[in-house]
Amino acid sequence: MIRALSAKFITSSPSIKEAPSFVTSEVVFLGRSNVGKSSLINALVNQKNLAKSSSTPGKTQLINFFEAEFCEEKEDSEKEKFKLILVDLPGFGYAKVAKSKHDEWRKNLDEFLKFRSDIRLFIHLIDARHFDLDIDVNVDSYLKSFLRADQKILNLYTKSDKLNQSQKSAIMKFDPSGILVSTLSKSGIDKAREAIINHALGR
Ligand code: GTP
Ligand code: MG
C-alpha cells in the first residue's frame, strides 16, 4: 500500500525554457480540457485544492509543478519514501481562446513533452464516457512517436462514476492495461497511485 505523505506547489512556467530542473522523476498529466487532470492530482495526494480545478474548461493555463512525497509500507512494516514531481498541464482541444494563444500553448506543450528530460511517465487521461475519440488516439500515437526507453505511458479513464458495469467492462476490453478512476467516488485512486509510482520509478 502506497500512501501520500505530503504535497506542495513549487512553480508555474509558460514553457520549457522557464522551467527549472528539479533533478527528480517527473510525471505529467495530459488530456483534453476538462477531463479531470487537476482533480486527479488532488486525489492522488489527498488534498482538496492543491491543483486548481474548475467546471469551466481551460482552467489550467501554465505548466504547474507540484512536489509530492509518498510512502510505501511493506509487509515487514518497513517503510520506503519516494519523491516525485507531478506536472499539471493545460488541456488540449480547448477552443475558447484566441488562435494565436492556442498556437502558442500548443508549441509550448509540444516542446515540453518532447524535450523535458526528467519525464519518466506520461499519464494520458481519457474521459471514460468517450474513450475512443480520434483526438485521444492521436495523442497516443503522438506520444509513442518520441517516447524514450526510460519513459512509459499510462492510460487513466476518468469520471468512471458516470458509467454502469457493462460500460466499464467495455473499456477494460478495449484497453486491458488502462485503469478506471473517479475522483468523486475515489474508486481506482489507490490503484492508479500504485501504478504511477511503480512506472515512474521504473519498477
Ligand atoms: P483543464 O485544466 O481545463 O484542462 O481541466 P482539467 O482536466 O484539469 O479538469 P478538472 O480537474 O478541472 O475537472 C473538470 C471538471 O470535471 C470539474 O467540474 C470536476 O469537478 C469534474 N470532475 C473531475 N473528476 C471527476 C470525476 O471523477 N467524476 C465526475 N463526475 N466529475 C469529475
Ligand atoms: Mg486543470
PDB file of C-alpha atoms and ligand atoms in Angstrom:
ATOM      1  CA  MET A   1       0.000   0.000   0.000  1.00  0.00           C
ATOM      2  CA  ILE A   2       1.350   3.402  -1.015  1.00  0.00           C
ATOM      3  CA  ARG A   3       0.179   6.494   0.848  1.00  0.00           C
ATOM      4  CA  ALA A   4       0.559  10.170   0.040  1.00  0.00           C
ATOM      5  CA  LEU A   5       2.553  11.905   2.767  1.00  0.00           C
ATOM      6  CA  SER A   6       2.676  15.494   1.585  1.00  0.00           C
ATOM      7  CA  ALA A   7       2.473  17.654  -1.498  1.00  0.00           C
ATOM      8  CA  LYS A   8       3.190  21.255  -2.309  1.00  0.00           C
ATOM      9  CA  PHE A   9       3.074  23.630  -5.246  1.00  0.00           C
ATOM     10  CA  ILE A  10       6.539  24.560  -6.496  1.00  0.00           C
ATOM     11  CA  THR A  11       6.191  26.806  -9.527  1.00  0.00           C
ATOM     12  CA  SER A  12       4.416  27.534 -12.820  1.00  0.00           C
ATOM     13  CA  SER A  13       6.139  28.069 -16.155  1.00  0.00           C
ATOM     14  CA  PRO A  14       4.740  29.096 -19.519  1.00  0.00           C
ATOM     15  CA  SER A  15       7.204  26.859 -21.387  1.00  0.00           C
ATOM     16  CA  ILE A  16      10.213  24.524 -21.028  1.00  0.00           C
ATOM     17  CA  LYS A  17      12.633  27.495 -21.264  1.00  0.00           C
ATOM     18  CA  GLU A  18      11.485  28.986 -17.965  1.00  0.00           C
ATOM     19  CA  ALA A  19      11.071  25.661 -16.137  1.00  0.00           C
ATOM     20  CA  PRO A  20      13.787  24.945 -13.552  1.00  0.00           C
ATOM     21  CA  SER A  21      15.189  21.438 -13.252  1.00  0.00           C
ATOM     22  CA  PHE A  22      14.333  19.563 -10.065  1.00  0.00           C
ATOM     23  CA  VAL A  23      16.552  16.512 -10.675  1.00  0.00           C
ATOM     24  CA  THR A  24      13.603  14.329  -9.668  1.00  0.00           C
ATOM     25  CA  SER A  25      11.493  11.969 -11.791  1.00  0.00           C
ATOM     26  CA  GLU A  26       8.536  13.758 -13.316  1.00  0.00           C
ATOM     27  CA  VAL A  27       5.031  12.501 -14.060  1.00  0.00           C
ATOM     28  CA  VAL A  28       2.979  14.581 -16.490  1.00  0.00           C
ATOM     29  CA  PHE A  29      -0.806  14.632 -16.640  1.00  0.00           C
ATOM     30  CA  LEU A  30      -2.194  15.315 -20.085  1.00  0.00           C
ATOM     31  CA  GLY A  31      -5.535  15.050 -21.761  1.00  0.00           C
ATOM     32  CA  ARG A  32      -8.418  17.022 -23.169  1.00  0.00           C
ATOM     33  CA  SER A  33      -9.533  20.137 -21.397  1.00  0.00           C
ATOM     34  CA  ASN A  34     -11.940  19.351 -18.512  1.00  0.00           C
ATOM     35  CA  VAL A  35     -11.108  15.607 -18.471  1.00  0.00           C
ATOM     36  CA  GLY A  36     -10.137  15.828 -14.791  1.00  0.00           C
ATOM     37  CA  LYS A  37      -6.327  16.249 -14.699  1.00  0.00           C
ATOM     38  CA  SER A  38      -6.192  18.744 -11.835  1.00  0.00           C
ATOM     39  CA  SER A  39      -8.831  16.853  -9.829  1.00  0.00           C
ATOM     40  CA  LEU A  40      -6.862  13.634 -10.197  1.00  0.00           C
ATOM     41  CA  ILE A  41      -3.626  15.208  -8.956  1.00  0.00           C
ATOM     42  CA  ASN A  42      -5.516  16.389  -5.863  1.00  0.00           C
ATOM     43  CA  ALA A  43      -6.981  12.906  -5.275  1.00  0.00           C
ATOM     44  CA  LEU A  44      -3.585  11.217  -5.645  1.00  0.00           C
ATOM     45  CA  VAL A  45      -2.058  13.438  -2.960  1.00  0.00           C
ATOM     46  CA  ASN A  46      -5.191  13.598  -0.754  1.00  0.00           C
ATOM     47  CA  GLN A  47      -5.605  17.345  -0.989  1.00  0.00           C
ATOM     48  CA  LYS A  48      -8.723  19.249  -1.988  1.00  0.00           C
ATOM     49  CA  ASN A  49      -7.454  22.257  -3.867  1.00  0.00           C
ATOM     50  CA  LEU A  50      -3.720  21.969  -4.496  1.00  0.00           C
ATOM     51  CA  ALA A  51      -4.159  21.878  -8.290  1.00  0.00           C
ATOM     52  CA  LYS A  52      -6.942  24.284  -9.258  1.00  0.00           C
ATOM     53  CA  SER A  53      -9.879  22.520 -10.857  1.00  0.00           C
ATOM     54  CA  SER A  54     -12.973  24.058 -12.405  1.00  0.00           C
ATOM     55  CA  SER A  55     -16.076  23.095 -14.322  1.00  0.00           C
ATOM     56  CA  THR A  56     -15.067  25.727 -16.907  1.00  0.00           C
ATOM     57  CA  PRO A  57     -12.697  24.186 -19.497  1.00  0.00           C
ATOM     58  CA  GLY A  58      -9.343  25.910 -19.902  1.00  0.00           C
ATOM     59  CA  LYS A  59      -8.722  26.382 -16.169  1.00  0.00           C
ATOM     60  CA  THR A  60      -5.081  25.275 -16.219  1.00  0.00           C
ATOM     61  CA  GLN A  61      -3.097  27.590 -18.494  1.00  0.00           C
ATOM     62  CA  LEU A  62       0.516  27.097 -17.413  1.00  0.00           C
ATOM     63  CA  ILE A  63       2.812  24.158 -16.739  1.00  0.00           C
ATOM     64  CA  ASN A  64       2.349  23.669 -12.986  1.00  0.00           C
ATOM     65  CA  PHE A  65       4.859  21.719 -10.916  1.00  0.00           C
ATOM     66  CA  PHE A  66       3.978  20.015  -7.631  1.00  0.00           C
ATOM     67  CA  GLU A  67       6.298  18.043  -5.394  1.00  0.00           C
ATOM     68  CA  ALA A  68       4.698  15.010  -3.783  1.00  0.00           C
ATOM     69  CA  GLU A  69       6.083  12.609  -1.234  1.00  0.00           C
ATOM     70  CA  PHE A  70       4.753   9.058  -0.948  1.00  0.00           C
ATOM     71  CA  CYS A  71       5.376   6.254   1.499  1.00  0.00           C
ATOM     72  CA  GLU A  72       5.200   2.545   0.814  1.00  0.00           C
ATOM     73  CA  GLU A  73       4.544   0.272   3.768  1.00  0.00           C
ATOM     74  CA  LYS A  74       5.934  -3.165   3.155  1.00  0.00           C
ATOM     75  CA  GLU A  75       4.791  -6.447   4.722  1.00  0.00           C
ATOM     76  CA  ASP A  76       7.598  -6.424   7.271  1.00  0.00           C
ATOM     77  CA  SER A  77       6.307  -2.937   8.256  1.00  0.00           C
ATOM     78  CA  GLU A  78       9.394  -1.372   6.741  1.00  0.00           C
ATOM     79  CA  LYS A  79       8.727   1.997   5.118  1.00  0.00           C
ATOM     80  CA  GLU A  80      10.161   3.467   1.981  1.00  0.00           C
ATOM     81  CA  LYS A  81       9.660   7.090   0.905  1.00  0.00           C
ATOM     82  CA  PHE A  82       9.627   8.471  -2.642  1.00  0.00           C
ATOM     83  CA  LYS A  83       9.530  11.967  -4.052  1.00  0.00           C
ATOM     84  CA  LEU A  84       8.043  12.722  -7.443  1.00  0.00           C
ATOM     85  CA  ILE A  85       7.273  15.881  -9.371  1.00  0.00           C
ATOM     86  CA  LEU A  86       3.677  15.904 -10.641  1.00  0.00           C
ATOM     87  CA  VAL A  87       3.132  18.180 -13.618  1.00  0.00           C
ATOM     88  CA  ASP A  88      -0.335  19.579 -14.312  1.00  0.00           C
ATOM     89  CA  LEU A  89      -0.660  20.733 -17.921  1.00  0.00           C
ATOM     90  CA  PRO A  90      -3.168  22.856 -19.817  1.00  0.00           C
ATOM     91  CA  GLY A  91      -5.744  20.695 -21.564  1.00  0.00           C
ATOM     92  CA  PHE A  92      -5.673  20.285 -25.309  1.00  0.00           C
ATOM     93  CA  GLY A  93      -8.633  20.827 -27.596  1.00  0.00           C
ATOM     94  CA  TYR A  94      -9.754  23.917 -25.741  1.00  0.00           C
ATOM     95  CA  ALA A  95     -11.084  26.260 -28.402  1.00  0.00           C
ATOM     96  CA  LYS A  96     -12.296  29.305 -26.474  1.00  0.00           C
ATOM     97  CA  VAL A  97      -9.019  31.184 -26.597  1.00  0.00           C
ATOM     98  CA  ALA A  98      -7.655  33.304 -29.440  1.00  0.00           C
ATOM     99  CA  LYS A  99      -5.971  31.302 -32.201  1.00  0.00           C
ATOM    100  CA  SER A 100      -2.584  32.951 -31.580  1.00  0.00           C
ATOM    101  CA  LYS A 101      -2.792  31.986 -27.890  1.00  0.00           C
ATOM    102  CA  HIS A 102      -3.854  28.470 -28.807  1.00  0.00           C
ATOM    103  CA  ASP A 103      -0.919  28.022 -31.214  1.00  0.00           C
ATOM    104  CA  GLU A 104       1.475  29.313 -28.555  1.00  0.00           C
ATOM    105  CA  TRP A 105       0.139  26.782 -25.955  1.00  0.00           C
ATOM    106  CA  ARG A 106       0.439  24.007 -28.468  1.00  0.00           C
ATOM    107  CA  LYS A 107       4.051  24.819 -29.261  1.00  0.00           C
ATOM    108  CA  ASN A 108       4.942  25.164 -25.566  1.00  0.00           C
ATOM    109  CA  LEU A 109       3.272  21.880 -24.710  1.00  0.00           C
ATOM    110  CA  ASP A 110       4.881  20.066 -27.641  1.00  0.00           C
ATOM    111  CA  GLU A 111       8.383  21.240 -26.719  1.00  0.00           C
ATOM    112  CA  PHE A 112       7.877  20.419 -23.064  1.00  0.00           C
ATOM    113  CA  LEU A 113       6.635  16.873 -23.728  1.00  0.00           C
ATOM    114  CA  LYS A 114       9.388  16.121 -26.250  1.00  0.00           C
ATOM    115  CA  PHE A 115      12.415  17.703 -24.610  1.00  0.00           C
ATOM    116  CA  ARG A 116      11.880  17.741 -20.838  1.00  0.00           C
ATOM    117  CA  SER A 117      14.491  15.216 -19.761  1.00  0.00           C
ATOM    118  CA  ASP A 118      13.147  14.276 -16.301  1.00  0.00           C
ATOM    119  CA  ILE A 119       9.788  12.976 -17.595  1.00  0.00           C
ATOM    120  CA  ARG A 120       9.503   9.278 -16.754  1.00  0.00           C
ATOM    121  CA  LEU A 121       5.772   8.812 -17.146  1.00  0.00           C
ATOM    122  CA  PHE A 122       3.043  10.300 -19.317  1.00  0.00           C
ATOM    123  CA  ILE A 123      -0.395   9.925 -17.785  1.00  0.00           C
ATOM    124  CA  HIS A 124      -2.944  10.188 -20.562  1.00  0.00           C
ATOM    125  CA  LEU A 125      -6.345  10.967 -19.073  1.00  0.00           C
ATOM    126  CA  ILE A 126      -9.279   9.911 -21.202  1.00  0.00           C
ATOM    127  CA  ASP A 127     -12.947  10.596 -20.466  1.00  0.00           C
ATOM    128  CA  ALA A 128     -14.419   7.157 -19.755  1.00  0.00           C
ATOM    129  CA  ARG A 129     -17.696   8.162 -21.416  1.00  0.00           C
ATOM    130  CA  HIS A 130     -15.936   8.891 -24.736  1.00  0.00           C
ATOM    131  CA  PHE A 131     -12.962   6.542 -24.657  1.00  0.00           C
ATOM    132  CA  ASP A 132     -12.278   6.135 -28.370  1.00  0.00           C
ATOM    133  CA  LEU A 133     -12.215   9.715 -29.652  1.00  0.00           C
ATOM    134  CA  ASP A 134      -9.836  10.455 -32.552  1.00  0.00           C
ATOM    135  CA  ILE A 135      -8.105  13.148 -30.531  1.00  0.00           C
ATOM    136  CA  ASP A 136      -7.076  10.598 -27.862  1.00  0.00           C
ATOM    137  CA  VAL A 137      -5.942   8.049 -30.458  1.00  0.00           C
ATOM    138  CA  ASN A 138      -3.832  10.826 -31.985  1.00  0.00           C
ATOM    139  CA  VAL A 139      -2.341  11.775 -28.630  1.00  0.00           C
ATOM    140  CA  ASP A 140      -1.339   8.166 -28.083  1.00  0.00           C
ATOM    141  CA  SER A 141       0.489   7.886 -31.423  1.00  0.00           C
ATOM    142  CA  TYR A 142       1.996  11.334 -30.901  1.00  0.00           C
ATOM    143  CA  LEU A 143       3.477  10.282 -27.519  1.00  0.00           C
ATOM    144  CA  LYS A 144       4.715   6.986 -28.950  1.00  0.00           C
ATOM    145  CA  SER A 145       6.466   8.843 -31.780  1.00  0.00           C
ATOM    146  CA  PHE A 146       9.060  10.263 -29.366  1.00  0.00           C
ATOM    147  CA  LEU A 147       8.807   8.003 -26.289  1.00  0.00           C
ATOM    148  CA  ARG A 148      12.263   7.181 -24.900  1.00  0.00           C
ATOM    149  CA  ALA A 149      13.299   3.795 -23.486  1.00  0.00           C
ATOM    150  CA  ASP A 150      13.151   5.187 -19.928  1.00  0.00           C
ATOM    151  CA  GLN A 151       9.600   6.536 -20.347  1.00  0.00           C
ATOM    152  CA  LYS A 152       6.157   4.961 -20.119  1.00  0.00           C
ATOM    153  CA  ILE A 153       2.577   5.889 -20.914  1.00  0.00           C
ATOM    154  CA  LEU A 154      -0.291   5.068 -18.566  1.00  0.00           C
ATOM    155  CA  ASN A 155      -3.912   5.472 -19.673  1.00  0.00           C
ATOM    156  CA  LEU A 156      -6.383   6.501 -16.976  1.00  0.00           C
ATOM    157  CA  TYR A 157     -10.103   6.614 -17.771  1.00  0.00           C
ATOM    158  CA  THR A 158     -11.706   9.404 -15.754  1.00  0.00           C
ATOM    159  CA  LYS A 159     -15.191  10.093 -14.343  1.00  0.00           C
ATOM    160  CA  SER A 160     -15.905   6.356 -14.084  1.00  0.00           C
ATOM    161  CA  ASP A 161     -18.706   7.197 -11.604  1.00  0.00           C
ATOM    162  CA  LYS A 162     -20.764   8.085 -14.675  1.00  0.00           C
ATOM    163  CA  LEU A 163     -20.564   4.553 -16.116  1.00  0.00           C
ATOM    164  CA  ASN A 164     -22.537   1.387 -15.474  1.00  0.00           C
ATOM    165  CA  GLN A 165     -20.872  -2.006 -15.128  1.00  0.00           C
ATOM    166  CA  SER A 166     -21.170  -3.017 -18.777  1.00  0.00           C
ATOM    167  CA  GLN A 167     -19.673   0.287 -19.945  1.00  0.00           C
ATOM    168  CA  LYS A 168     -16.761  -0.280 -17.543  1.00  0.00           C
ATOM    169  CA  SER A 169     -16.241  -3.784 -18.928  1.00  0.00           C
ATOM    170  CA  ALA A 170     -16.194  -2.400 -22.481  1.00  0.00           C
ATOM    171  CA  ILE A 171     -13.299  -0.083 -21.556  1.00  0.00           C
ATOM    172  CA  MET A 172     -11.302  -2.850 -19.905  1.00  0.00           C
ATOM    173  CA  LYS A 173     -11.763  -4.950 -23.020  1.00  0.00           C
ATOM    174  CA  PHE A 174     -10.718  -2.032 -25.243  1.00  0.00           C
ATOM    175  CA  ASP A 175      -7.621  -1.295 -23.114  1.00  0.00           C
ATOM    176  CA  PRO A 176      -6.748  -4.034 -20.583  1.00  0.00           C
ATOM    177  CA  SER A 177      -3.799  -2.073 -19.165  1.00  0.00           C
ATOM    178  CA  GLY A 178      -5.866   1.053 -18.525  1.00  0.00           C
ATOM    179  CA  ILE A 179      -7.233   1.993 -15.100  1.00  0.00           C
ATOM    180  CA  LEU A 180     -10.707   3.390 -14.405  1.00  0.00           C
ATOM    181  CA  VAL A 181     -10.699   6.228 -11.887  1.00  0.00           C
ATOM    182  CA  SER A 182     -13.198   8.524 -10.229  1.00  0.00           C
ATOM    183  CA  THR A 183     -12.198  11.423  -8.024  1.00  0.00           C
ATOM    184  CA  LEU A 184     -15.838  11.661  -6.984  1.00  0.00           C
ATOM    185  CA  SER A 185     -16.245   8.116  -5.639  1.00  0.00           C
ATOM    186  CA  LYS A 186     -12.452   7.697  -5.075  1.00  0.00           C
ATOM    187  CA  SER A 187     -12.626   4.404  -6.935  1.00  0.00           C
ATOM    188  CA  GLY A 188      -9.376   3.357  -8.660  1.00  0.00           C
ATOM    189  CA  ILE A 189      -7.331   6.093  -6.983  1.00  0.00           C
ATOM    190  CA  ASP A 190      -5.191   3.769  -4.809  1.00  0.00           C
ATOM    191  CA  LYS A 191      -4.584   1.504  -7.793  1.00  0.00           C
ATOM    192  CA  ALA A 192      -3.628   4.473 -10.003  1.00  0.00           C
ATOM    193  CA  ARG A 193      -1.259   5.861  -7.327  1.00  0.00           C
ATOM    194  CA  GLU A 194       0.485   2.498  -7.077  1.00  0.00           C
ATOM    195  CA  ALA A 195       0.824   2.139 -10.868  1.00  0.00           C
ATOM    196  CA  ILE A 196       2.085   5.715 -11.245  1.00  0.00           C
ATOM    197  CA  ILE A 197       4.814   5.276  -8.643  1.00  0.00           C
ATOM    198  CA  ASN A 198       5.915   1.903  -9.962  1.00  0.00           C
ATOM    199  CA  HIS A 199       6.073   3.158 -13.560  1.00  0.00           C
ATOM    200  CA  ALA A 200       7.732   6.463 -12.648  1.00  0.00           C
ATOM    201  CA  LEU A 201      10.444   4.692 -10.681  1.00  0.00           C
ATOM    202  CA  GLY A 202      10.920   2.147 -13.456  1.00  0.00           C
ATOM    203  CA  ARG A 203       9.852  -0.836 -11.313  1.00  0.00           C
TER     204      ARG A 203
HETATM  205  P1  GTP B   1      -8.407  21.941 -17.620  1.00  0.00           P
HETATM  206  O1  GTP B   1      -7.463  22.458 -16.594  1.00  0.00           O
HETATM  207  O2  GTP B   1      -9.414  22.943 -18.066  1.00  0.00           O
HETATM  208  O3  GTP B   1      -7.720  21.308 -18.784  1.00  0.00           O
HETATM  209  O4  GTP B   1      -9.320  20.785 -16.937  1.00  0.00           O
HETATM  210  P2  GTP B   1      -8.845  19.521 -16.075  1.00  0.00           P
HETATM  211  O5  GTP B   1      -8.569  18.366 -16.977  1.00  0.00           O
HETATM  212  O6  GTP B   1      -7.779  19.895 -15.112  1.00  0.00           O
HETATM  213  O7  GTP B   1     -10.192  19.152 -15.293  1.00  0.00           O
HETATM  214  P3  GTP B   1     -10.596  19.495 -13.770  1.00  0.00           P
HETATM  215  O8  GTP B   1      -9.854  18.630 -12.816  1.00  0.00           O
HETATM  216  O9  GTP B   1     -10.542  20.960 -13.574  1.00  0.00           O
HETATM  217  O10 GTP B   1     -12.106  18.957 -13.740  1.00  0.00           O
HETATM  218  C1  GTP B   1     -13.055  19.409 -14.697  1.00  0.00           C
HETATM  219  C2  GTP B   1     -14.460  19.155 -14.167  1.00  0.00           C
HETATM  220  O11 GTP B   1     -14.706  17.744 -14.086  1.00  0.00           O
HETATM  221  C3  GTP B   1     -14.720  19.699 -12.766  1.00  0.00           C
HETATM  222  O12 GTP B   1     -16.028  20.215 -12.728  1.00  0.00           O
HETATM  223  C4  GTP B   1     -14.594  18.482 -11.873  1.00  0.00           C
HETATM  224  O13 GTP B   1     -15.365  18.576 -10.692  1.00  0.00           O
HETATM  225  C5  GTP B   1     -15.139  17.378 -12.782  1.00  0.00           C
HETATM  226  N1  GTP B   1     -14.567  16.059 -12.427  1.00  0.00           N
HETATM  227  C6  GTP B   1     -13.268  15.752 -12.255  1.00  0.00           C
HETATM  228  N2  GTP B   1     -13.099  14.456 -11.911  1.00  0.00           N
HETATM  229  C7  GTP B   1     -14.343  13.917 -11.872  1.00  0.00           C
HETATM  230  C8  GTP B   1     -14.851  12.598 -11.577  1.00  0.00           C
HETATM  231  O14 GTP B   1     -14.134  11.634 -11.262  1.00  0.00           O
HETATM  232  N3  GTP B   1     -16.202  12.429 -11.658  1.00  0.00           N
HETATM  233  C9  GTP B   1     -17.042  13.438 -12.005  1.00  0.00           C
HETATM  234  N4  GTP B   1     -18.345  13.156 -12.077  1.00  0.00           N
HETATM  235  N5  GTP B   1     -16.605  14.697 -12.262  1.00  0.00           N
HETATM  236  C10 GTP B   1     -15.290  14.928 -12.198  1.00  0.00           C
HETATM  237 MG    MG B   2      -6.626  21.583 -14.977  1.00  0.00          MG
END
